C-alpha positions as a Python dict, from the first residue, in 0.01 Angstrom:
ca = {
    (1, 'M'): (0, 0, 0),
    (2, 'S'): (245, -61, -271),
    (3, 'D'): (600, -129, -295),
    (4, 'K'): (689, 207, -544),
    (5, 'K'): (988, 335, -397),
    (6, 'R'): (925, 715, -373),
    (7, 'V'): (1155, 984, -464),
    (8, 'S'): (1269, 1228, -200),
    (9, 'R'): (1288, 1612, -278),
    (10, 'R'): (1635, 1565, -228),
    (11, 'Q'): (1663, 1307, -506),
    (12, 'F'): (1477, 1484, -713),
    (13, 'L'): (1669, 1803, -733),
    (14, 'N'): (2019, 1580, -761),
    (15, 'Y'): (1904, 1388, -1057),
    (16, 'T'): (1786, 1720, -1215),
    (17, 'L'): (2034, 1945, -1173),
    (18, 'T'): (2262, 1657, -1274),
    (19, 'G'): (2093, 1659, -1565),
    (20, 'V'): (2110, 2015, -1648),
    (21, 'G'): (2439, 2030, -1594),
    (22, 'G'): (2569, 1734, -1779),
    (23, 'F'): (2335, 1916, -2133),
    (24, 'M'): (2530, 2260, -2019),
    (25, 'A'): (2874, 2085, -1993),
    (26, 'A'): (2767, 1885, -2310),
    (27, 'G'): (2681, 2204, -2502),
    (28, 'M'): (2992, 2387, -2421),
    (29, 'L'): (3251, 2094, -2509),
    (30, 'A'): (3062, 2027, -2806),
    (31, 'P'): (3277, 2333, -2986),
    (32, 'M'): (3572, 2273, -2844),
    (33, 'V'): (3573, 1886, -2976),
    (34, 'R'): (3468, 2021, -3303),
    (35, 'F'): (3754, 2260, -3315),
    (36, 'A'): (3996, 1963, -3198),
    (37, 'I'): (3871, 1695, -3448),
    (38, 'D'): (3770, 1960, -3740),
    (39, 'P'): (4129, 1920, -3936),
    (40, 'V'): (4113, 1560, -3922),
    (41, 'L'): (3765, 1530, -4098),
    (42, 'K'): (3895, 1815, -4355),
    (43, 'T'): (4002, 1683, -4691),
    (44, 'K'): (4278, 1815, -4773),
    (45, 'E'): (4362, 1959, -5191),
    (46, 'S'): (4684, 1832, -5257),
    (47, 'G'): (4738, 1765, -5613),
    (48, 'D'): (4574, 2143, -5735),
    (49, 'F'): (4781, 2231, -6047),
    (50, 'V'): (4792, 2545, -6142),
    (51, 'S'): (4826, 2594, -6497),
    (52, 'V'): (5215, 2798, -6503),
    (53, 'A'): (5327, 2801, -6896),
    (54, 'S'): (5285, 2725, -7278),
    (55, 'V'): (5471, 2439, -7290),
    (56, 'D'): (5587, 2573, -7646),
    (57, 'E'): (5768, 2846, -7418),
    (58, 'I'): (6032, 2549, -7226),
    (59, 'T'): (6347, 2506, -7394),
    (60, 'N'): (6630, 2375, -7277),
    (61, 'E'): (6785, 2677, -7080),
    (62, 'P'): (6554, 2726, -6724),
    (63, 'Q'): (6344, 2915, -6727),
    (64, 'R'): (6173, 3143, -6396),
    (65, 'F'): (5802, 3081, -6393),
    (66, 'E'): (5580, 3307, -6133),
    (67, 'W'): (5231, 3233, -6033),
    (68, 'T'): (4987, 3310, -5787),
    (69, 'I'): (4797, 3078, -5554),
    (70, 'D'): (4463, 3164, -5313),
    (71, 'Q'): (4587, 3132, -4979),
    (72, 'V'): (4362, 3043, -4621),
    (73, 'D'): (4495, 3046, -4297),
    (74, 'A'): (4211, 3033, -4069),
    (75, 'W'): (4064, 3386, -4126),
    (76, 'Y'): (4290, 3522, -4294),
    (77, 'E'): (4279, 3542, -4696),
    (78, 'S'): (4604, 3579, -4896),
    (79, 'E'): (4733, 3572, -5243),
    (80, 'V'): (5064, 3361, -5245),
    (81, 'Q'): (5349, 3440, -5556),
    (82, 'K'): (5500, 3071, -5619),
    (83, 'T'): (5814, 3087, -5850),
    (84, 'A'): (5985, 2723, -6011),
    (85, 'W'): (6236, 2695, -6220),
    (86, 'V'): (6126, 2504, -6547),
    (87, 'Y'): (6329, 2342, -6847),
    (88, 'R'): (6329, 2049, -7039),
    (89, 'N'): (6664, 1827, -7009),
    (90, 'E'): (6837, 1626, -7279),
    (91, 'N'): (6565, 1358, -7275),
    (92, 'D'): (6304, 1602, -7365),
    (93, 'E'): (6180, 1593, -7073),
    (94, 'I'): (5985, 1897, -6837),
    (95, 'V'): (6206, 1941, -6536),
    (96, 'A'): (6059, 2181, -6246),
    (97, 'L'): (6311, 2284, -5962),
    (98, 'S'): (6154, 2475, -5648),
    (99, 'P'): (6381, 2841, -5650),
    (100, 'I'): (6419, 2756, -5278),
    (101, 'C'): (6760, 2654, -5120),
    (102, 'T'): (6761, 2366, -4894),
    (103, 'H'): (6992, 2477, -4671),
    (104, 'L'): (6871, 2810, -4522),
    (105, 'G'): (6538, 2872, -4716),
    (106, 'C'): (6714, 3171, -4950),
    (107, 'T'): (6585, 3201, -5316),
    (108, 'V'): (6851, 3023, -5573),
    (109, 'D'): (6904, 3186, -5923),
    (110, 'W'): (7055, 2994, -6217),
    (111, 'A'): (7349, 3134, -6365),
    (112, 'S'): (7352, 3429, -6181),
    (113, 'N'): (7719, 3371, -6064),
    (114, 'E'): (8033, 3419, -6284),
    (115, 'E'): (8181, 3152, -6129),
    (116, 'Y'): (7917, 2904, -6192),
    (117, 'P'): (7760, 2988, -6476),
    (118, 'N'): (7577, 2656, -6542),
    (119, 'E'): (7465, 2642, -6206),
    (120, 'F'): (7203, 2720, -5997),
    (121, 'F'): (7350, 2948, -5688),
    (122, 'C'): (7235, 3073, -5384),
    (123, 'P'): (7391, 3432, -5304),
    (124, 'C'): (7341, 3402, -4901),
    (125, 'H'): (7617, 3162, -4806),
    (126, 'G'): (7716, 3023, -5138),
    (127, 'G'): (7533, 2724, -5201),
    (128, 'R'): (7523, 2545, -5569),
    (129, 'Y'): (7303, 2319, -5790),
    (130, 'T'): (7360, 2135, -6047),
    (131, 'K'): (7108, 2176, -6326),
    (132, 'D'): (6905, 1904, -6266),
    (133, 'G'): (6863, 1990, -5914),
    (134, 'A'): (7142, 1777, -5745),
    (135, 'N'): (7348, 1986, -5467),
    (136, 'V'): (7738, 2044, -5536),
    (137, 'P'): (7917, 1852, -5268),
    (138, 'G'): (8135, 2066, -5061),
    (139, 'T'): (7857, 2374, -5026),
    (140, 'P'): (7562, 2432, -4749),
    (141, 'P'): (7330, 2278, -4869),
    (142, 'T'): (7315, 1881, -4743),
    (143, 'A'): (6932, 1815, -5009),
    (144, 'P'): (6861, 1846, -5393),
    (145, 'L'): (6655, 2104, -5488),
    (146, 'P'): (6226, 1980, -5453),
    (147, 'H'): (6089, 1908, -5767),
    (148, 'F'): (5701, 2044, -5858),
    (149, 'E'): (5474, 1760, -5935),
    (150, 'F'): (5353, 1814, -6300),
    (151, 'K'): (5108, 1789, -6581),
    (152, 'V'): (5072, 1853, -6943),
    (153, 'E'): (4735, 1917, -7057),
    (154, 'E'): (4627, 2088, -7355),
    (155, 'G'): (4973, 2236, -7415),
    (156, 'M'): (5003, 2400, -7068),
    (157, 'L'): (5219, 2322, -6811),
    (158, 'Y'): (5035, 2282, -6424),
    (159, 'L'): (5255, 2270, -6147),
    (160, 'G'): (5121, 2130, -5834),
    (161, 'E'): (5362, 2078, -5487),
    (162, 'A'): (5716, 2052, -5416),
    (163, 'K'): (5816, 1739, -5311),
    (164, 'E'): (6194, 1652, -5127),
    (165, 'S'): (6402, 1514, -5413),
    (166, 'G'): (6575, 1304, -5142),
    (167, 'G'): (6954, 1199, -5160),
    (168, 'G'): (7197, 1445, -5095),
    (169, 'L'): (7537, 1434, -4927),
}
């Protein structure tokens, strides 16, 4: 007689059902794992620059420039309007500031308050910023306005992401 071990019917069914159940579990878990890992694997599209204005249009006085970008949130696609205050400083360097107040997210305007003619002013809670975006001490904002990344190519100003300026009170 042979010393081969025979598989009983019960063991065969146990192995078969375990294998089939494993394949079914893997089939159900694969999309969930892909969903959890996908954001990590996706290449981030940071550093995208958008043409905003001709460099010739930029003066020493802050000007408001607006542009739109395509934004994708899951399955919803929309066009989002962005805004920046752009000017040339005393050294003829371009400065591009975000108009979003760092206090509560309201929109600041240049020289919109008669009491503070050469400052960015936030009408929501009286926040003030100097021309270079630094917050004025004693006003609600505790951080300066974010600066946009920018580059100049072929006479055009391209703006990227707004980055925190650091500093503050």
